[in-house]
Short mmCIF file of C-alpha atoms in Angstrom, two decimals:
data_model
loop_
_atom_site.label_atom_id
_atom_site.label_comp_id
_atom_site.label_asym_id
_atom_site.label_seq_id
_atom_site.Cartn_x
_atom_site.Cartn_y
_atom_site.Cartn_z
CA MET A 97 42.38 181.59 92.60
CA ASP A 98 43.95 178.13 92.31
CA LEU A 99 42.30 174.71 92.38
CA GLU A 100 42.87 174.18 96.12
CA ALA A 101 41.34 177.55 96.98
CA PHE A 102 38.32 176.82 94.78
CA ARG A 103 37.75 173.46 96.40
CA GLU A 104 37.81 175.14 99.80
CA LEU A 105 35.01 177.43 98.61
CA LEU A 106 32.82 174.35 98.19
CA THR A 107 33.21 173.29 101.84
CA PRO A 108 30.73 174.46 104.50
CA GLU A 109 33.24 177.04 105.77
CA GLY A 110 33.93 178.18 102.22
CA ARG A 111 30.24 178.64 101.45
CA THR A 112 29.91 180.73 104.61
CA ALA A 113 32.89 182.87 103.58
CA LEU A 114 31.48 183.31 100.08
CA ALA A 115 28.07 184.37 101.44
CA GLU A 116 29.80 186.96 103.63
CA ALA A 117 31.89 188.15 100.68
CA VAL A 118 28.79 188.56 98.54
CA ARG A 119 27.22 190.63 101.31
CA VAL A 120 30.16 193.02 101.78
CA VAL A 121 30.57 193.44 98.02
CA ALA A 122 26.86 194.27 97.71
CA GLU A 123 27.24 196.82 100.52
CA GLY A 124 29.92 198.58 98.51
CA LEU A 125 32.81 198.15 100.93
CA ASP A 126 36.16 199.03 99.41
CA PRO A 127 38.54 196.07 98.85
CA VAL A 128 40.66 196.75 101.93
CA ALA A 129 37.66 197.04 104.26
CA ALA A 130 36.04 193.97 102.75
CA ALA A 131 39.19 191.89 103.17
CA THR A 132 39.64 193.12 106.73
CA THR A 133 36.07 192.12 107.60
CA LEU A 134 36.44 188.57 106.27
CA ARG A 135 39.90 188.00 107.74
CA ARG A 136 38.49 188.40 111.22
CA VAL A 137 36.95 184.95 110.73
CA HIS A 138 38.64 183.30 107.74
CA ASP A 139 42.25 182.78 106.67
CA PRO A 140 43.76 185.05 103.98
CA ALA A 141 43.62 182.45 101.16
CA LEU A 142 39.92 181.72 101.68
CA THR A 143 39.17 185.41 102.09
CA SER A 144 40.85 186.20 98.77
CA ALA A 145 39.07 183.38 96.94
CA ALA A 146 35.67 184.36 98.39
CA LEU A 147 36.04 188.04 97.50
CA THR A 148 37.23 187.19 93.99
CA GLN A 149 34.26 184.90 93.46
CA ALA A 150 31.81 187.46 94.85
CA ALA A 151 33.09 190.07 92.39
CA LEU A 152 32.89 187.61 89.50
CA ARG A 153 29.31 186.70 90.42
CA ARG A 154 28.33 190.34 90.22
CA ARG A 155 29.94 190.63 86.79
CA GLY A 156 28.32 187.36 85.76
CA GLU A 157 24.83 188.81 86.17
CA ALA A 158 25.17 190.48 82.75
CA LYS A 159 25.39 187.07 81.05
CA PHE A 160 23.63 184.72 83.46
CA GLY A 161 21.08 186.92 85.22
CA ASP A 162 19.89 185.81 88.64
CA GLU A 163 21.55 182.40 88.26
CA ALA A 164 24.97 184.03 88.59
CA ALA A 165 24.24 184.23 92.34
CA VAL A 166 24.75 180.47 92.70
CA MET A 167 27.36 179.93 89.98
CA TYR A 168 31.15 179.93 90.03
CA PHE A 169 33.50 181.66 87.63
CA THR A 170 37.08 182.24 86.60
CA PRO A 171 38.00 185.60 85.05
CA HIS A 172 38.87 184.14 81.63
CA GLY A 173 35.99 181.70 81.77
CA LEU A 174 33.47 184.46 82.41
CA GLU A 175 34.94 186.60 79.65
CA GLN A 176 34.53 183.87 77.04
CA ALA A 177 31.27 182.39 78.32
CA THR A 178 28.20 182.69 76.12
CA ARG A 179 25.33 184.66 77.56
CA THR A 180 22.31 182.53 78.48
CA GLU A 181 19.99 183.63 75.65
CA VAL A 182 22.57 182.95 72.92
CA ALA A 183 23.57 179.59 74.38
CA ALA A 184 19.90 178.54 74.61
CA HIS A 185 19.30 179.46 70.96
CA ARG A 186 22.20 177.33 69.83
CA ALA A 187 21.35 174.45 72.20
CA ARG A 188 17.84 174.16 70.76
CA ARG A 189 19.31 173.47 67.35
CA VAL A 190 21.84 170.99 68.73
CA ALA A 191 19.08 169.19 70.63
CA GLY A 192 17.30 168.50 67.35
CA ALA A 193 20.22 166.43 66.06
CA ALA A 194 19.49 162.86 65.10
CA GLY A 195 21.85 160.02 65.92
CA PRO A 196 22.24 156.71 67.73
CA GLY A 197 19.98 156.80 70.76
CA ALA A 198 19.07 160.44 70.18
CA SER A 199 15.35 159.81 69.91
CA ALA A 200 15.22 158.13 73.32
CA ALA A 201 17.44 160.27 75.49
CA GLY A 202 18.39 163.26 73.37
CA PRO A 203 21.61 163.61 71.42
CA ARG A 204 24.91 162.78 73.09
CA VAL A 205 27.12 165.84 72.89
CA LEU A 206 30.86 166.07 73.37
CA ASP A 207 31.64 169.59 74.62
CA VAL A 208 35.35 170.28 74.26
CA CYS A 209 36.93 173.38 75.81
CA CYS A 210 33.81 173.64 77.97
CA GLY A 211 35.08 176.58 80.04
CA ILE A 212 32.96 177.41 83.09
CA GLY A 213 30.01 175.55 81.58
CA GLY A 214 27.70 178.14 80.06
CA ASP A 215 27.04 176.08 76.96
CA LEU A 216 26.90 172.68 78.67
CA ILE A 217 24.20 174.10 80.96
CA ALA A 218 22.14 175.21 77.95
CA LEU A 219 22.72 171.91 76.15
CA ALA A 220 21.65 169.87 79.18
CA ARG A 221 18.53 171.99 79.66
CA ALA A 222 17.65 171.47 75.99
CA GLY A 223 17.65 167.71 76.55
CA CYS A 224 21.18 166.72 75.54
CA ALA A 225 23.42 164.32 77.45
CA VAL A 226 26.74 166.16 77.69
CA ASP A 227 30.25 164.88 78.19
CA ALA A 228 32.41 167.96 78.70
CA VAL A 229 36.17 168.35 78.87
CA ASP A 230 38.55 171.20 79.53
CA LEU A 231 42.33 171.21 79.57
CA ASP A 232 42.50 173.31 82.75
CA PRO A 233 41.68 171.36 85.94
CA LEU A 234 40.33 174.44 87.76
CA THR A 235 38.03 175.38 84.88
CA ALA A 236 36.72 171.82 84.62
CA GLU A 237 35.88 171.76 88.33
CA VAL A 238 34.15 175.12 88.05
CA ALA A 239 32.02 173.77 85.20
CA LEU A 240 31.08 170.70 87.23
CA ALA A 241 30.21 172.87 90.24
CA ASN A 242 27.95 175.00 88.04
CA ALA A 243 26.15 171.93 86.72
CA ALA A 244 25.62 170.80 90.32
CA ALA A 245 24.46 174.25 91.47
CA LEU A 246 21.80 174.26 88.75
CA GLY A 247 20.67 170.67 89.28
CA LEU A 248 22.00 169.23 86.02
CA THR A 249 24.47 166.59 87.13
CA ASP A 250 22.20 163.79 85.89
CA ARG A 251 22.78 164.96 82.29
CA VAL A 252 26.36 166.23 82.55
CA GLN A 253 29.80 164.73 83.04
CA VAL A 254 32.89 166.94 83.22
CA ARG A 255 36.53 165.90 83.27
CA THR A 256 39.98 167.34 82.70
CA ALA A 257 41.27 166.32 79.27
CA ASP A 258 42.89 167.62 76.10
CA ALA A 259 40.39 168.04 73.27
CA ALA A 260 42.86 166.28 70.97
CA ASP A 261 42.54 163.11 73.06
CA THR A 262 38.77 162.84 72.68
CA ASP A 263 36.80 160.76 70.16
CA PRO A 264 34.03 162.86 68.56
CA SER A 265 32.90 159.89 66.45
CA ALA A 266 31.41 158.29 69.58
CA TYR A 267 28.87 161.11 69.93
CA ASP A 268 26.00 162.58 67.96
CA VAL A 269 27.36 166.12 68.09
CA LEU A 270 30.64 167.83 68.74
CA PHE A 271 30.41 171.26 70.35
CA ALA A 272 33.71 173.15 70.46
CA ASP A 273 34.53 176.54 71.91
CA PRO A 274 38.30 176.90 71.42
CA ALA A 275 39.93 179.27 73.90
CA ARG A 276 40.28 182.78 72.53
CA ARG A 277 42.10 184.34 75.44
CA GLY A 278 45.74 184.03 76.41
CA SER A 279 48.09 185.51 78.98
CA ARG A 280 48.12 188.77 77.00
CA GLY A 281 44.36 189.05 76.59
CA ARG A 282 41.96 188.31 73.76
CA VAL A 283 43.18 186.30 70.77
CA PHE A 284 41.85 187.39 67.38
CA ASP A 285 43.76 185.05 65.05
CA PRO A 286 41.91 181.70 64.77
CA MET A 287 45.25 180.01 64.14
CA ALA A 288 46.19 181.04 67.68
CA TYR A 289 43.03 179.60 69.24
CA SER A 290 43.54 176.71 71.66
CA PRO A 291 43.15 174.24 70.06
CA SER A 292 44.08 175.95 66.79
CA TRP A 293 41.51 176.33 64.05
CA PRO A 294 42.97 173.48 61.92
CA ALA A 295 42.97 171.19 64.99
CA THR A 296 39.37 172.14 65.78
CA LEU A 297 38.29 171.41 62.20
CA GLU A 298 40.06 168.05 62.35
CA LEU A 299 38.03 167.16 65.44
CA ALA A 300 34.84 168.28 63.70
CA SER A 301 35.62 166.11 60.67
CA ARG A 302 35.33 163.03 62.90
CA ALA A 303 31.90 163.94 64.27
CA PRO A 304 28.52 163.22 62.63
CA ALA A 305 27.59 166.84 63.26
CA ALA A 306 29.43 169.76 64.83
CA CYS A 307 28.90 173.29 66.09
CA LEU A 308 32.00 175.44 66.48
CA LYS A 309 31.73 178.68 68.41
CA VAL A 310 34.00 181.40 67.00
CA ALA A 311 34.52 185.14 67.18
CA PRO A 312 32.28 187.21 64.87
CA GLY A 313 35.29 188.45 62.91
CA ILE A 314 36.34 185.04 61.62
CA PRO A 315 37.70 185.46 58.07
CA TYR A 316 35.49 184.01 55.37
CA GLU A 317 38.37 182.01 53.93
CA LEU A 318 38.59 179.99 57.17
CA VAL A 319 34.98 178.79 57.02
CA PRO A 320 34.94 175.24 55.57
CA GLU A 321 33.23 174.62 52.26
CA GLY A 322 29.74 173.21 52.71
CA ALA A 323 29.32 174.60 56.24
CA GLU A 324 26.78 177.11 57.47
CA ALA A 325 28.09 180.20 59.22
CA GLU A 326 25.63 181.90 61.55
CA TRP A 327 26.19 185.31 63.11
CA VAL A 328 24.11 186.02 66.21
CA SER A 329 23.12 189.44 67.51
CA TYR A 330 21.53 190.04 70.91
CA LYS A 331 19.62 193.31 71.36
CA GLY A 332 21.56 194.92 68.54
CA GLU A 333 25.03 193.76 69.53
CA VAL A 334 26.83 191.01 67.62
CA LYS A 335 27.87 188.42 70.19
CA GLU A 336 29.44 185.58 68.27
CA ALA A 337 29.37 183.33 65.25
CA ALA A 338 28.81 179.60 65.00
CA ILE A 339 30.02 177.26 62.27
CA TRP A 340 27.60 174.39 61.68
CA LEU A 341 29.01 171.26 60.05
CA GLY A 342 28.01 167.74 59.07
CA GLY A 343 24.39 167.00 59.86
CA PHE A 344 23.72 170.66 60.63
CA ALA A 345 24.99 172.06 57.33
CA PRO A 346 22.65 172.52 54.33
CA ALA A 347 22.35 169.60 51.95
CA PRO A 348 25.07 169.43 49.26
CA ASP A 349 22.55 170.15 46.50
CA ASP A 350 21.45 173.38 48.20
CA GLU A 351 22.01 176.09 45.59
CA SER A 352 20.66 178.97 47.62
CA PRO A 353 21.83 182.43 46.52
CA GLY A 354 25.15 183.40 48.02
CA ARG A 355 26.46 179.89 48.52
CA ALA A 356 28.28 179.62 45.19
CA SER A 357 30.34 182.74 45.86
CA THR A 358 31.53 181.66 49.30
CA GLY A 359 31.36 177.88 49.31
CA PHE A 360 29.30 177.96 52.50
CA SER A 361 25.88 179.13 53.57
CA ARG A 362 25.30 182.29 55.56
CA ARG A 363 22.71 183.17 58.16
CA ALA A 364 22.11 186.07 60.54
CA THR A 365 19.98 185.64 63.66
CA LEU A 366 18.47 188.25 65.95
CA LEU A 367 17.82 187.56 69.60
CA PRO A 368 15.63 187.63 71.58
CA SER A 369 13.16 187.65 68.65
CA GLY A 370 14.72 184.63 66.92
CA GLU A 371 14.32 186.18 63.46
CA THR A 372 16.76 184.89 60.86
CA LEU A 373 17.94 186.24 57.52
CA VAL A 374 19.57 184.26 54.71
CA PRO A 375 20.72 185.20 51.20
CA THR A 376 17.86 185.78 48.77
CA GLY A 377 19.82 186.92 45.75
CA ALA A 378 18.89 190.55 46.40
CA GLU A 379 21.10 193.20 44.82
CA ALA A 380 21.21 196.72 46.21
CA ASP A 381 21.45 199.78 44.01
CA THR A 382 23.32 202.90 45.10
CA GLY A 383 21.95 206.41 45.15
CA PRO A 384 21.88 209.79 46.86
CA VAL A 385 20.95 210.37 50.49
CA ALA A 386 17.19 210.31 50.96
CA ARG A 387 14.99 211.26 53.92
CA TYR A 388 15.81 208.18 55.97
CA LEU A 389 19.04 206.41 56.83
CA TYR A 390 19.16 202.76 57.92
CA GLU A 391 21.96 201.14 59.88
CA PRO A 392 21.77 197.35 59.39
CA ASP A 393 22.19 195.10 62.41
CA GLY A 394 25.77 193.92 62.82
CA ALA A 395 24.85 190.27 62.31
CA ALA A 396 23.50 191.08 58.84
CA VAL A 397 26.63 193.09 58.07
CA ARG A 398 28.94 190.26 59.17
CA ALA A 399 26.93 187.76 57.13
CA HIS A 400 27.10 190.02 54.04
CA LEU A 401 23.33 190.36 53.96
CA VAL A 402 23.14 194.15 53.67
CA ALA A 403 21.48 193.88 50.25
CA GLU A 404 18.76 191.73 51.82
CA VAL A 405 18.17 194.40 54.48
CA ALA A 406 18.03 197.08 51.78
CA ASP A 407 15.39 195.01 50.00
CA LEU A 408 13.35 194.76 53.23
CA VAL A 409 13.19 198.55 53.60
CA GLY A 410 12.99 199.35 49.89
CA GLY A 411 16.24 201.27 50.11
CA ARG A 412 19.58 201.65 48.38
CA LEU A 413 23.21 201.94 49.47
CA LEU A 414 24.93 205.28 49.88
CA ASP A 415 28.14 203.63 48.68
CA PRO A 416 28.60 200.06 47.37
CA ARG A 417 31.30 199.36 49.98
CA ILE A 418 29.63 200.89 53.03
CA ALA A 419 26.82 199.28 55.07
CA TYR A 420 24.52 202.30 55.24
CA ILE A 421 21.15 202.23 53.48
CA THR A 422 18.97 205.17 52.51
CA GLY A 423 15.33 205.35 51.48
CA ASP A 424 12.40 207.67 50.92
CA ALA A 425 9.97 205.79 53.15
CA LEU A 426 10.15 204.82 56.80
CA VAL A 427 9.96 201.04 57.12
CA ARG A 428 10.10 199.47 60.56
CA THR A 429 12.27 196.37 60.80
CA LEU A 430 14.29 194.65 63.49
CA TRP A 431 17.09 194.32 60.97
CA ALA A 432 18.03 198.00 60.95
CA ALA A 433 18.00 201.10 63.11
CA ALA A 434 16.31 204.03 61.38
CA TYR A 435 17.23 207.72 61.41
CA GLU A 436 15.66 210.76 59.83
CA VAL A 437 18.26 212.78 57.93
CA HIS A 438 18.17 216.52 58.60
CA GLU A 439 21.34 217.70 56.92
CA VAL A 440 24.08 216.28 54.67
CA MET A 441 27.46 217.93 54.19
CA PRO A 442 30.97 217.10 53.02
CA PHE A 443 32.89 216.48 56.22
CA SER A 444 34.57 219.55 57.69
CA LEU A 445 35.14 220.12 61.38
CA LYS A 446 34.40 223.80 61.05
CA ALA A 447 31.19 223.27 59.04
CA LEU A 448 29.95 220.48 61.30
CA ARG A 449 30.62 222.50 64.46
CA ALA A 450 28.73 225.46 63.02
CA ALA A 451 25.77 223.31 61.98
CA LEU A 452 25.50 221.70 65.42
CA ARG A 453 25.77 225.02 67.23
CA LYS A 454 23.03 226.44 65.01
CA ARG A 455 20.82 223.54 66.08
CA GLY A 456 21.65 224.03 69.77
CA VAL A 457 23.15 220.54 70.07
CA GLY A 458 24.76 219.68 73.37
CA ASN A 459 24.70 215.91 72.98
CA ALA A 460 25.69 214.06 69.81
CA THR A 461 25.83 210.33 69.28
CA ILE A 462 28.57 209.88 66.71
CA LYS A 463 28.58 206.84 64.43
CA LYS A 464 30.94 206.02 61.61
CA ARG A 465 31.54 203.55 58.80
CA GLY A 466 34.25 204.09 56.21
CA SER A 467 35.59 207.12 58.08
CA ALA A 468 39.09 207.55 59.54
CA VAL A 469 37.97 210.24 62.01
CA ASP A 470 38.78 209.64 65.69
CA ILE A 471 35.34 209.91 67.33
CA GLU A 472 36.56 210.93 70.79
CA GLN A 473 38.87 213.57 69.39
CA LEU A 474 36.05 214.88 67.20
CA ARG A 475 33.76 215.07 70.22
CA ARG A 476 36.33 217.21 72.05
CA ASP A 477 36.91 219.41 69.00
CA LEU A 478 33.19 220.05 68.48
CA ARG A 479 32.88 221.63 71.96
CA LEU A 480 29.12 221.05 72.01
CA SER A 481 26.80 223.21 74.04
CA GLY A 482 23.03 223.23 74.02
CA ASP A 483 19.89 221.33 75.02
CA ASN A 484 19.26 219.30 71.87
CA SER A 485 20.46 215.86 70.85
CA VAL A 486 21.26 214.45 67.41
CA VAL A 487 23.00 211.54 65.75
CA VAL A 488 26.01 212.42 63.60
CA VAL A 489 26.90 209.79 61.01
CA LEU A 490 30.35 209.93 59.44
CA THR A 491 30.77 207.96 56.25
CA ARG A 492 32.25 207.88 52.78
CA ILE A 493 30.28 208.37 49.59
CA ALA A 494 32.12 207.89 46.30
CA ASP A 495 35.45 208.23 48.12
CA ARG A 496 34.51 211.57 49.69
CA PRO A 497 33.98 211.96 53.46
CA TYR A 498 30.52 213.13 54.52
CA ALA A 499 28.71 214.00 57.74
CA LEU A 500 24.98 213.41 58.14
CA ILE A 501 23.04 215.07 60.95
CA CYS A 502 20.15 212.80 61.87
CA GLN A 503 17.49 212.09 64.46
CA ALA A 504 17.03 208.56 65.78
CA LEU A 505 13.57 207.08 65.21
#
């Protein structure tokens, strides 16, 4: 879909075509039949744009819920967009920023690399006045259309521009979401972001406060000294990380545990509960497998807060390098999934297969940390048959591979 085709979607005829496309997609027509139906009334270019948009709206429901039905998307823009709950969490913190004029009309936010507008929508709803830019003209127009569709144009301006040409110093907050997808798919190296990580940090250095959205796997050495790095998990799945700088970062005299070793502060946040976890100075012992096994939430693992989770459940690590915790008591916490351990054995395909057959296991959820085993190949090799279900945990303890047969609690 190019810019001209998108603009046609916004015309009365285009809106009619899109409504028809949404209907035929919902009815489950195959692509050929759907295209044939629309081409009876609309030209091929509009038909293609409408069907593409209808399919993207359906995919967008996972991140935007019912509002996806009135929004517009590009494939890359939807892929990188923040889901509504995560964007709202971050926007609430941004909205609390102080600055010139902030107390009267909310902070003025410069949103660079705004994509299809997921974050600018959340920022505007939180009370911010947002100036958003994107290098791609189509993406910028999609973002503006989304702001209009959701009634936010009084708080949002969107234009096509290079982030490097903006002036963050004229705003209270810089929000940046550098592109992490290219022609070959997802980009994992922050140096290959667009703009690159050094260029993004240079922009942030000129803003009173900044929030930089990054992938959860960002290397620790790339987080600036004095910043706060926050990893966010939604319903047990790590979605992203945010680097908070300037007015958002902890005060320079903050000597909280964990800061000295990294040069920046760490935080893990769970959504939708909003619970947060920060370093406490906890140290986790190691010891043998006990009755219960705990799997810490991925946000805590990414933030290197596994010892804090172990402290919450009164547990210990199976291995100092592996994020599995064990304990004698069952402690309920949102920070870890709990399993009851039924059997522990050095890993052997033959022994594991025999143990599962003895238990009549036909369905096994296989988890691993510190194991080189191919899970799908193992599943085929186990040839499970039976009515019972278990969780099989593959891990390493003191450099030896182990399998734990557990029951989820």
